[in-house]
Amino acid sequence: ACLLEEMTQILGLPNDSDLIRPSVFNNGDALVQLTPLDEAFIRVLYDPKMTMGAPAREALPIAAGLLQRNGP
């Protein structure tokens, strides 16, 4: 579980959060595979519509649109 979390964070996703569940990024979940939510985070992060270094005010609406279209 720890290795999966760390390997996923190398892709550029944030550190642990108690706000998302189930997820490899929640310390309360000891998961050995990515959840659909985790996979959605990765898809959004690497979608061409997301611009590296974009401010949150620009990135959040794009991420929300991608999640609505593709779902977790």
Coordinates of N, CA, C and O in Angstrom, one line a residue:
A1 N 0.8 -1.2 0.0 CA 0.0 0.0 0.0 C 0.9 1.3 0.0 O 0.6 2.2 -0.7
C2 N 1.9 1.3 0.8 CA 2.8 2.4 0.9 C 3.5 2.6 -0.4 O 3.6 3.8 -0.9
L3 N 4.0 1.6 -1.0 CA 4.7 1.7 -2.3 C 3.8 2.2 -3.4 O 4.2 3.0 -4.2
L4 N 2.6 1.7 -3.4 CA 1.6 2.2 -4.4 C 1.4 3.6 -4.3 O 1.4 4.4 -5.2
E5 N 1.2 4.1 -3.0 CA 0.9 5.5 -2.8 C 2.1 6.3 -3.2 O 2.0 7.3 -3.9
E6 N 3.3 6.0 -2.9 CA 4.5 6.7 -3.2 C 4.8 6.7 -4.7 O 5.1 7.8 -5.3
M7 N 4.5 5.6 -5.4 CA 4.7 5.5 -6.8 C 3.7 6.4 -7.5 O 4.0 7.1 -8.5
T8 N 2.5 6.5 -7.0 CA 1.5 7.3 -7.6 C 1.8 8.8 -7.4 O 1.6 9.6 -8.3
Q9 N 2.3 9.1 -6.2 CA 2.7 10.5 -6.0 C 3.8 11.0 -6.9 O 3.9 12.2 -7.2
I10 N 4.7 10.1 -7.3 CA 5.7 10.5 -8.2 C 5.2 11.0 -9.5 O 5.8 11.8 -10.2
L11 N 4.0 10.6 -9.9 CA 3.3 11.1 -11.1 C 2.9 12.5 -11.0 O 2.5 13.1 -12.0
G12 N 3.0 13.1 -9.8 CA 2.7 14.5 -9.6 C 1.4 14.8 -8.8 O 1.0 15.9 -8.8
L13 N 0.8 13.8 -8.3 CA -0.4 14.0 -7.5 C 0.0 14.5 -6.1 O 1.1 14.2 -5.6
P14 N -1.0 15.1 -5.4 CA -0.7 15.7 -4.1 C -0.4 14.6 -3.0 O -0.7 13.5 -3.2
N15 N 0.0 15.2 -1.8 CA 0.2 14.3 -0.7 C -1.1 13.8 -0.1 O -2.2 14.1 -0.6
D16 N -1.0 13.1 1.0 CA -2.2 12.5 1.7 C -3.3 13.6 2.0 O -3.0 14.7 2.2
S17 N -4.5 13.1 1.9 CA -5.7 13.9 2.3 C -6.7 13.1 3.0 O -7.0 12.0 2.5
D18 N -7.3 13.6 4.0 CA -8.4 12.9 4.7 C -9.7 13.2 4.0 O -10.8 12.7 4.4
L19 N -9.7 14.1 3.0 CA -10.9 14.6 2.4 C -11.4 13.6 1.2 O -12.5 13.7 0.8
I20 N -10.5 12.8 0.8 CA -10.8 11.9 -0.3 C -10.8 10.4 0.2 O -9.9 10.0 0.9
R21 N -11.9 9.7 -0.2 CA -12.0 8.3 0.2 C -13.0 7.6 -0.6 O -14.0 8.1 -1.0
P22 N -12.7 6.4 -1.1 CA -11.5 5.6 -0.8 C -10.4 6.1 -1.8 O -10.7 6.4 -3.0
S23 N -9.2 6.1 -1.3 CA -8.1 6.5 -2.1 C -6.8 6.1 -1.5 O -6.7 6.0 -0.3
V24 N -5.8 5.9 -2.4 CA -4.4 5.5 -1.9 C -3.9 6.8 -1.1 O -2.9 6.6 -0.4
F25 N -4.5 7.9 -1.3 CA -4.0 9.1 -0.7 C -4.6 9.4 0.6 O -4.4 10.5 1.2
N26 N -5.4 8.5 1.1 CA -6.0 8.7 2.4 C -5.4 7.7 3.4 O -5.4 6.5 3.1
N27 N -4.8 8.2 4.4 CA -4.0 7.4 5.4 C -4.9 6.4 6.1 O -4.4 5.4 6.6
G28 N -6.2 6.6 6.1 CA -7.1 5.6 6.7 C -7.4 4.4 5.8 O -8.0 3.5 6.3
D29 N -7.0 4.5 4.6 CA -7.2 3.4 3.6 C -5.9 2.7 3.3 O -5.0 3.4 2.8
A30 N -5.8 1.4 3.5 CA -4.6 0.7 3.2 C -4.9 -0.1 1.9 O -5.2 -1.3 2.0
L31 N -4.8 0.5 0.8 CA -5.2 -0.1 -0.5 C -4.0 -0.6 -1.2 O -2.9 0.0 -1.1
V32 N -4.2 -1.7 -2.0 CA -3.1 -2.2 -2.8 C -3.3 -2.0 -4.3 O -2.5 -2.5 -5.1
Q33 N -4.3 -1.3 -4.6 CA -4.5 -0.9 -6.0 C -5.2 0.4 -6.1 O -5.9 0.8 -5.1
L34 N -5.1 1.1 -7.2 CA -5.7 2.4 -7.3 C -7.2 2.2 -7.4 O -7.7 1.2 -8.0
T35 N -7.9 3.1 -6.8 CA -9.4 3.1 -6.9 C -9.8 3.9 -8.2 O -9.0 4.6 -8.8
P36 N -11.0 3.8 -8.6 CA -11.5 4.5 -9.8 C -11.3 6.1 -9.5 O -11.0 6.8 -10.5
L37 N -11.4 6.5 -8.3 CA -11.2 7.9 -8.0 C -9.7 8.3 -8.3 O -9.4 9.3 -8.9
D38 N -8.8 7.4 -7.8 CA -7.4 7.7 -8.0 C -7.0 7.7 -9.5 O -6.3 8.5 -10.0
E39 N -7.6 6.8 -10.2 CA -7.4 6.7 -11.7 C -7.9 8.0 -12.4 O -7.3 8.5 -13.3
A40 N -9.0 8.5 -11.9 CA -9.6 9.7 -12.4 C -8.6 10.9 -12.2 O -8.4 11.7 -13.0
F41 N -8.1 10.9 -11.0 CA -7.1 12.0 -10.7 C -5.9 12.0 -11.7 O -5.5 13.0 -12.2
I42 N -5.4 10.8 -12.0 CA -4.3 10.7 -12.9 C -4.7 11.1 -14.3 O -4.0 11.8 -15.0
R43 N -5.9 10.6 -14.7 CA -6.4 11.0 -16.1 C -6.5 12.5 -16.2 O -6.1 13.1 -17.2
V44 N -7.0 13.2 -15.2 CA -7.2 14.6 -15.2 C -5.8 15.3 -15.2 O -5.6 16.3 -16.0
L45 N -4.9 14.8 -14.4 CA -3.6 15.4 -14.3 C -2.9 15.4 -15.6 O -2.2 16.4 -16.0
Y46 N -3.0 14.3 -16.4 CA -2.3 14.2 -17.6 C -3.1 14.6 -18.9 O -2.7 14.4 -20.0
D47 N -4.3 15.1 -18.7 CA -5.1 15.5 -19.8 C -4.5 16.7 -20.5 O -4.0 17.6 -19.8
P48 N -4.5 16.7 -21.8 CA -3.8 17.8 -22.5 C -4.5 19.2 -22.2 O -3.8 20.2 -22.4
K49 N -5.7 19.2 -21.7 CA -6.4 20.5 -21.4 C -5.8 21.1 -20.1 O -5.9 22.3 -19.9
M50 N -5.1 20.3 -19.3 CA -4.5 20.8 -18.1 C -3.1 21.4 -18.4 O -2.3 20.7 -19.1
T51 N -2.9 22.6 -18.0 CA -1.6 23.3 -18.3 C -0.8 23.2 -17.0 O -1.2 23.6 -15.9
M52 N 0.5 22.7 -17.2 CA 1.4 22.7 -16.1 C 1.6 24.1 -15.5 O 1.8 25.0 -16.2
G53 N 1.5 24.1 -14.2 CA 1.7 25.4 -13.5 C 0.5 26.3 -13.5 O 0.6 27.5 -13.0
A54 N -0.6 25.9 -14.0 CA -1.8 26.7 -14.0 C -2.3 27.0 -12.6 O -2.3 26.2 -11.7
P55 N -2.7 28.3 -12.4 CA -3.3 28.6 -11.0 C -4.5 27.8 -10.8 O -5.3 27.4 -11.7
A56 N -4.8 27.6 -9.5 CA -6.0 26.8 -9.1 C -7.3 27.3 -9.7 O -8.1 26.6 -10.2
R57 N -7.4 28.6 -9.8 CA -8.6 29.2 -10.3 C -8.9 28.9 -11.8 O -10.0 28.9 -12.3
E58 N -7.8 28.6 -12.5 CA -7.9 28.1 -13.9 C -8.1 26.6 -14.0 O -8.8 26.1 -14.9
A59 N -7.3 25.9 -13.2 CA -7.2 24.4 -13.3 C -8.5 23.8 -12.8 O -8.9 22.7 -13.3
L60 N -9.1 24.3 -11.7 CA -10.2 23.6 -11.1 C -11.4 23.5 -12.0 O -12.0 22.4 -12.1
P61 N -11.8 24.5 -12.7 CA -12.9 24.4 -13.7 C -12.7 23.3 -14.8 O -13.5 22.6 -15.2
I62 N -11.4 23.3 -15.3 CA -11.1 22.3 -16.3 C -11.2 20.9 -15.7 O -11.7 20.0 -16.3
A63 N -10.6 20.7 -14.5 CA -10.7 19.4 -13.8 C -12.1 19.0 -13.6 O -12.5 17.8 -13.8
A64 N -12.9 19.9 -13.1 CA -14.3 19.6 -12.9 C -15.0 19.2 -14.2 O -15.8 18.2 -14.2
G65 N -14.8 19.8 -15.3 CA -15.4 19.5 -16.6 C -14.9 18.1 -17.0 O -15.7 17.3 -17.5
L66 N -13.6 17.8 -16.8 CA -13.1 16.5 -17.2 C -13.7 15.4 -16.4 O -14.1 14.3 -16.9
L67 N -13.9 15.6 -15.1 CA -14.5 14.6 -14.2 C -16.0 14.4 -14.5 O -16.5 13.3 -14.5
Q68 N -16.7 15.5 -14.9 CA -18.1 15.3 -15.2 C -18.2 14.5 -16.5 O -19.2 13.7 -16.7
R69 N -17.3 14.8 -17.5 CA -17.4 14.1 -18.7 C -17.0 12.6 -18.6 O -17.6 11.8 -19.2
N70 N -16.0 12.4 -17.9 CA -15.4 11.0 -17.8 C -15.7 10.3 -16.5 O -15.6 9.1 -16.5
G71 N -16.1 11.0 -15.5 CA -16.4 10.4 -14.2 C -15.2 9.7 -13.6 O -14.1 9.5 -14.2
P72 N -15.3 9.4 -12.2 CA -14.2 8.7 -11.6 C -14.2 7.2 -11.9 O -15.1 6.7 -12.4

